Amino acid sequence: MKNLCRLFLLVLGMGVCVSCTSVSDDVVDARLKSGNLGADKSDDIKMVTVPFIVDYVGTYVYGPFGIPTDKCDINVFVDGVGTGTHVGQSMVHFDFCVTPYFTPEGQLDHGDYGDAYAYIVAANGDTLFVTLSGTVFPGRLEDHPDYVVSYWRDPFEIIGGTGRFEDASGGGMTNDYNSSEDSNSHHHWEGTITLKKGKR
């Protein structure tokens, strides 16, 4: 009986050995790298485009009418705080020139601003650079709350940045206004941002 058990174990062992095939390390590595075994992780950095929405409340550094500088007749500076997608709790800075236009009666008709220099700084210090140009109009539109006293709705463009915003691009539209309830500027932007994703 012992011999029969040994013979059975010997046959079973031989069967297991015959059914197993050896695979070289090179073959396993090649299959892993090709992704055939589901273990491949790409190191490629890809550019992805995602929604970009920010909200800021700005403080006019020298008041809403700015100051005269060597750069332009009316130079406006604004520092703001708020939140946004991909920037989180953050601050925004604007530096732009305004050219006012008046009616024959001397009332402000509108003010054009151009090539505004702006940047957003995220909590970790990464900075997103933005440029915008457009027109500020006195009054309000029908979809504005009653307290809006002037507004501007203009395109903005994302022109790069630092850290995770390096080589960022994109843009969208502003929906900004000044209010009779405070001395701040109010900024709501919607658009898209294209960012690098992947291992750096």
Short mmCIF file of N, CA and C in Angstrom, two decimals, residues 94-181:
data_model
loop_
_atom_site.label_atom_id
_atom_site.label_comp_id
_atom_site.label_asym_id
_atom_site.label_seq_id
_atom_site.Cartn_x
_atom_site.Cartn_y
_atom_site.Cartn_z
N PHE A 94 -5.09 92.28 -10.06
CA PHE A 94 -5.30 92.92 -11.36
C PHE A 94 -4.50 94.22 -11.41
N ASP A 95 -3.97 94.52 -12.58
CA ASP A 95 -3.29 95.78 -12.85
C ASP A 95 -3.67 96.15 -14.28
N PHE A 96 -4.49 97.21 -14.45
CA PHE A 96 -4.95 97.53 -15.81
C PHE A 96 -5.20 99.02 -15.95
N CYS A 97 -5.18 99.46 -17.20
CA CYS A 97 -5.45 100.85 -17.54
C CYS A 97 -6.87 100.99 -18.07
N VAL A 98 -7.51 102.11 -17.72
CA VAL A 98 -8.85 102.40 -18.20
C VAL A 98 -8.84 103.72 -18.94
N THR A 99 -9.48 103.72 -20.11
CA THR A 99 -9.69 104.96 -20.86
C THR A 99 -11.17 105.29 -20.79
N PRO A 100 -11.56 106.37 -20.09
CA PRO A 100 -12.98 106.70 -19.98
C PRO A 100 -13.48 107.48 -21.20
N TYR A 101 -14.74 107.26 -21.53
CA TYR A 101 -15.41 108.00 -22.61
C TYR A 101 -16.69 108.62 -22.04
N PHE A 102 -16.89 109.89 -22.37
CA PHE A 102 -18.01 110.63 -21.79
C PHE A 102 -19.01 111.05 -22.86
N THR A 103 -20.25 111.23 -22.42
CA THR A 103 -21.30 111.76 -23.30
C THR A 103 -21.07 113.26 -23.48
N PRO A 104 -21.72 113.89 -24.47
CA PRO A 104 -21.59 115.35 -24.63
C PRO A 104 -22.00 116.11 -23.37
N GLU A 105 -22.86 115.49 -22.56
CA GLU A 105 -23.30 116.14 -21.33
C GLU A 105 -22.31 115.95 -20.18
N GLY A 106 -21.22 115.23 -20.44
CA GLY A 106 -20.21 115.03 -19.40
C GLY A 106 -20.42 113.81 -18.52
N GLN A 107 -21.40 112.98 -18.86
CA GLN A 107 -21.65 111.75 -18.10
C GLN A 107 -20.76 110.63 -18.64
N LEU A 108 -20.34 109.74 -17.74
CA LEU A 108 -19.52 108.61 -18.18
C LEU A 108 -20.35 107.69 -19.06
N ASP A 109 -19.91 107.47 -20.28
CA ASP A 109 -20.61 106.56 -21.20
C ASP A 109 -20.11 105.13 -21.02
N HIS A 110 -18.79 104.96 -20.98
CA HIS A 110 -18.17 103.65 -20.75
C HIS A 110 -16.68 103.85 -20.55
N GLY A 111 -16.02 102.81 -20.14
CA GLY A 111 -14.56 102.84 -19.98
C GLY A 111 -13.95 101.59 -20.58
N ASP A 112 -13.00 101.78 -21.47
CA ASP A 112 -12.31 100.63 -22.07
C ASP A 112 -11.06 100.29 -21.25
N TYR A 113 -10.85 99.03 -21.02
CA TYR A 113 -9.61 98.59 -20.38
C TYR A 113 -8.95 97.57 -21.28
N GLY A 114 -7.62 97.59 -21.32
CA GLY A 114 -6.94 96.71 -22.26
C GLY A 114 -5.75 96.02 -21.67
N ASP A 115 -5.53 94.80 -22.15
CA ASP A 115 -4.36 94.01 -21.77
C ASP A 115 -4.13 94.03 -20.27
N ALA A 116 -5.18 93.78 -19.51
CA ALA A 116 -5.05 93.74 -18.06
C ALA A 116 -4.10 92.63 -17.66
N TYR A 117 -3.18 92.96 -16.80
CA TYR A 117 -2.25 91.97 -16.25
C TYR A 117 -2.88 91.42 -14.99
N ALA A 118 -3.11 90.12 -14.96
CA ALA A 118 -3.75 89.51 -13.80
C ALA A 118 -3.09 88.18 -13.49
N TYR A 119 -3.12 87.83 -12.21
CA TYR A 119 -2.65 86.50 -11.84
C TYR A 119 -3.42 86.01 -10.62
N ILE A 120 -3.54 84.69 -10.54
CA ILE A 120 -4.22 84.02 -9.43
C ILE A 120 -3.16 83.20 -8.71
N VAL A 121 -3.10 83.33 -7.39
CA VAL A 121 -2.13 82.57 -6.59
C VAL A 121 -2.90 81.58 -5.72
N ALA A 122 -2.66 80.28 -5.94
CA ALA A 122 -3.28 79.24 -5.13
C ALA A 122 -2.64 79.19 -3.75
N ALA A 123 -3.24 78.44 -2.84
CA ALA A 123 -2.77 78.38 -1.45
C ALA A 123 -1.33 77.90 -1.35
N ASN A 124 -0.91 77.01 -2.26
CA ASN A 124 0.46 76.48 -2.19
C ASN A 124 1.47 77.36 -2.93
N GLY A 125 1.03 78.49 -3.47
CA GLY A 125 1.93 79.42 -4.15
C GLY A 125 1.99 79.26 -5.66
N ASP A 126 1.41 78.19 -6.22
CA ASP A 126 1.36 78.06 -7.68
C ASP A 126 0.56 79.23 -8.25
N THR A 127 1.05 79.78 -9.35
CA THR A 127 0.45 80.99 -9.91
C THR A 127 -0.05 80.75 -11.32
N LEU A 128 -1.24 81.28 -11.60
CA LEU A 128 -1.87 81.17 -12.91
C LEU A 128 -1.95 82.57 -13.50
N PHE A 129 -1.40 82.75 -14.72
CA PHE A 129 -1.38 84.06 -15.37
C PHE A 129 -2.55 84.20 -16.33
N VAL A 130 -3.17 85.38 -16.30
CA VAL A 130 -4.38 85.63 -17.08
C VAL A 130 -4.28 87.01 -17.72
N THR A 131 -4.84 87.15 -18.91
CA THR A 131 -4.96 88.47 -19.52
C THR A 131 -6.40 88.68 -19.99
N LEU A 132 -6.83 89.94 -19.98
CA LEU A 132 -8.19 90.24 -20.42
C LEU A 132 -8.28 91.70 -20.85
N SER A 133 -9.25 91.96 -21.69
CA SER A 133 -9.54 93.31 -22.18
C SER A 133 -11.04 93.43 -22.35
N GLY A 134 -11.54 94.66 -22.28
CA GLY A 134 -12.97 94.82 -22.48
C GLY A 134 -13.46 96.21 -22.15
N THR A 135 -14.72 96.28 -21.75
CA THR A 135 -15.39 97.55 -21.52
C THR A 135 -16.22 97.49 -20.25
N VAL A 136 -16.09 98.54 -19.44
CA VAL A 136 -16.91 98.71 -18.25
C VAL A 136 -18.06 99.66 -18.60
N PHE A 137 -19.28 99.23 -18.28
CA PHE A 137 -20.47 100.05 -18.56
C PHE A 137 -21.11 100.49 -17.25
N PRO A 138 -21.53 101.75 -17.16
CA PRO A 138 -22.30 102.15 -15.99
C PRO A 138 -23.69 101.53 -16.04
N GLY A 139 -24.32 101.38 -14.87
CA GLY A 139 -25.66 100.83 -14.82
C GLY A 139 -25.65 99.32 -14.64
N ARG A 140 -26.74 98.71 -15.04
CA ARG A 140 -26.92 97.27 -14.87
C ARG A 140 -27.75 96.71 -16.00
N LEU A 141 -27.65 95.40 -16.19
CA LEU A 141 -28.48 94.70 -17.16
C LEU A 141 -29.69 94.10 -16.44
N GLU A 142 -30.68 93.64 -17.20
CA GLU A 142 -31.91 93.12 -16.61
C GLU A 142 -31.66 91.93 -15.69
N ASP A 143 -30.64 91.11 -16.00
CA ASP A 143 -30.39 89.93 -15.17
C ASP A 143 -29.51 90.23 -13.95
N HIS A 144 -29.12 91.49 -13.77
CA HIS A 144 -28.33 91.87 -12.61
C HIS A 144 -29.23 92.17 -11.40
N PRO A 145 -28.69 91.96 -10.19
CA PRO A 145 -29.42 92.43 -9.00
C PRO A 145 -29.51 93.96 -9.00
N ASP A 146 -30.41 94.51 -8.21
CA ASP A 146 -30.64 95.96 -8.17
C ASP A 146 -29.42 96.74 -7.71
N TYR A 147 -28.55 96.13 -6.93
CA TYR A 147 -27.41 96.87 -6.36
C TYR A 147 -26.23 97.01 -7.32
N VAL A 148 -26.28 96.44 -8.51
CA VAL A 148 -25.18 96.57 -9.47
C VAL A 148 -25.19 97.98 -10.05
N VAL A 149 -24.02 98.66 -9.99
CA VAL A 149 -23.92 100.04 -10.49
C VAL A 149 -23.07 100.15 -11.76
N SER A 150 -22.22 99.16 -12.01
CA SER A 150 -21.46 99.08 -13.26
C SER A 150 -21.03 97.63 -13.46
N TYR A 151 -20.75 97.27 -14.71
CA TYR A 151 -20.48 95.86 -14.99
C TYR A 151 -19.57 95.73 -16.21
N TRP A 152 -18.97 94.54 -16.32
CA TRP A 152 -18.19 94.20 -17.52
C TRP A 152 -18.25 92.70 -17.71
N ARG A 153 -18.52 92.30 -18.93
CA ARG A 153 -18.59 90.89 -19.32
C ARG A 153 -17.71 90.73 -20.56
N ASP A 154 -16.54 90.18 -20.33
CA ASP A 154 -15.53 90.15 -21.38
C ASP A 154 -14.77 88.82 -21.39
N PRO A 155 -14.11 88.51 -22.51
CA PRO A 155 -13.33 87.28 -22.55
C PRO A 155 -12.03 87.41 -21.74
N PHE A 156 -11.63 86.29 -21.12
CA PHE A 156 -10.32 86.23 -20.48
C PHE A 156 -9.54 85.08 -21.11
N GLU A 157 -8.21 85.17 -21.03
CA GLU A 157 -7.34 84.13 -21.59
C GLU A 157 -6.31 83.71 -20.55
N ILE A 158 -6.14 82.41 -20.39
CA ILE A 158 -5.12 81.86 -19.50
C ILE A 158 -3.84 81.70 -20.31
N ILE A 159 -2.73 82.26 -19.80
CA ILE A 159 -1.49 82.32 -20.59
C ILE A 159 -0.30 81.67 -19.86
N GLY A 160 -0.57 80.63 -19.09
CA GLY A 160 0.52 79.89 -18.45
C GLY A 160 0.52 80.07 -16.95
N GLY A 161 1.63 79.65 -16.34
CA GLY A 161 1.72 79.76 -14.89
C GLY A 161 2.94 79.05 -14.36
N THR A 162 2.95 78.86 -13.06
CA THR A 162 4.05 78.15 -12.38
C THR A 162 3.50 76.92 -11.68
N GLY A 163 4.40 76.00 -11.33
CA GLY A 163 3.98 74.78 -10.64
C GLY A 163 3.04 73.96 -11.49
N ARG A 164 1.91 73.57 -10.92
CA ARG A 164 0.97 72.74 -11.67
C ARG A 164 0.30 73.49 -12.82
N PHE A 165 0.46 74.83 -12.85
CA PHE A 165 -0.11 75.63 -13.93
C PHE A 165 0.89 75.92 -15.05
N GLU A 166 2.06 75.32 -14.99
CA GLU A 166 3.04 75.52 -16.06
C GLU A 166 2.44 75.07 -17.39
N ASP A 167 2.55 75.89 -18.41
CA ASP A 167 2.02 75.63 -19.76
C ASP A 167 0.50 75.56 -19.81
N ALA A 168 -0.18 76.05 -18.77
CA ALA A 168 -1.65 76.05 -18.80
C ALA A 168 -2.16 77.01 -19.86
N SER A 169 -3.32 76.70 -20.40
CA SER A 169 -3.97 77.57 -21.38
C SER A 169 -5.48 77.47 -21.16
N GLY A 170 -6.21 78.26 -21.92
CA GLY A 170 -7.67 78.20 -21.81
C GLY A 170 -8.25 79.59 -21.79
N GLY A 171 -9.47 79.68 -21.33
CA GLY A 171 -10.14 80.98 -21.27
C GLY A 171 -11.63 80.83 -21.09
N GLY A 172 -12.31 81.95 -21.13
CA GLY A 172 -13.76 81.95 -20.95
C GLY A 172 -14.26 83.37 -20.88
N MET A 173 -15.33 83.57 -20.11
CA MET A 173 -15.96 84.89 -20.01
C MET A 173 -16.05 85.34 -18.56
N THR A 174 -15.86 86.65 -18.37
CA THR A 174 -16.07 87.24 -17.06
C THR A 174 -17.52 87.67 -16.92
N ASN A 175 -17.97 87.76 -15.68
CA ASN A 175 -19.29 88.31 -15.37
C ASN A 175 -19.10 89.11 -14.08
N ASP A 176 -18.57 90.34 -14.21
CA ASP A 176 -18.09 91.11 -13.07
C ASP A 176 -18.90 92.39 -12.91
N TYR A 177 -18.87 92.92 -11.68
CA TYR A 177 -19.63 94.15 -11.44
C TYR A 177 -19.12 94.88 -10.20
N ASN A 178 -19.52 96.13 -10.09
CA ASN A 178 -19.37 96.93 -8.87
C ASN A 178 -20.75 97.09 -8.26
N SER A 179 -20.76 97.24 -6.93
CA SER A 179 -22.02 97.23 -6.20
C SER A 179 -22.22 98.52 -5.42
N SER A 180 -23.48 98.89 -5.22
CA SER A 180 -23.79 100.04 -4.35
C SER A 180 -23.75 99.64 -2.87
N GLU A 181 -23.67 98.34 -2.59
CA GLU A 181 -23.69 97.86 -1.20
C GLU A 181 -22.31 97.80 -0.56
#
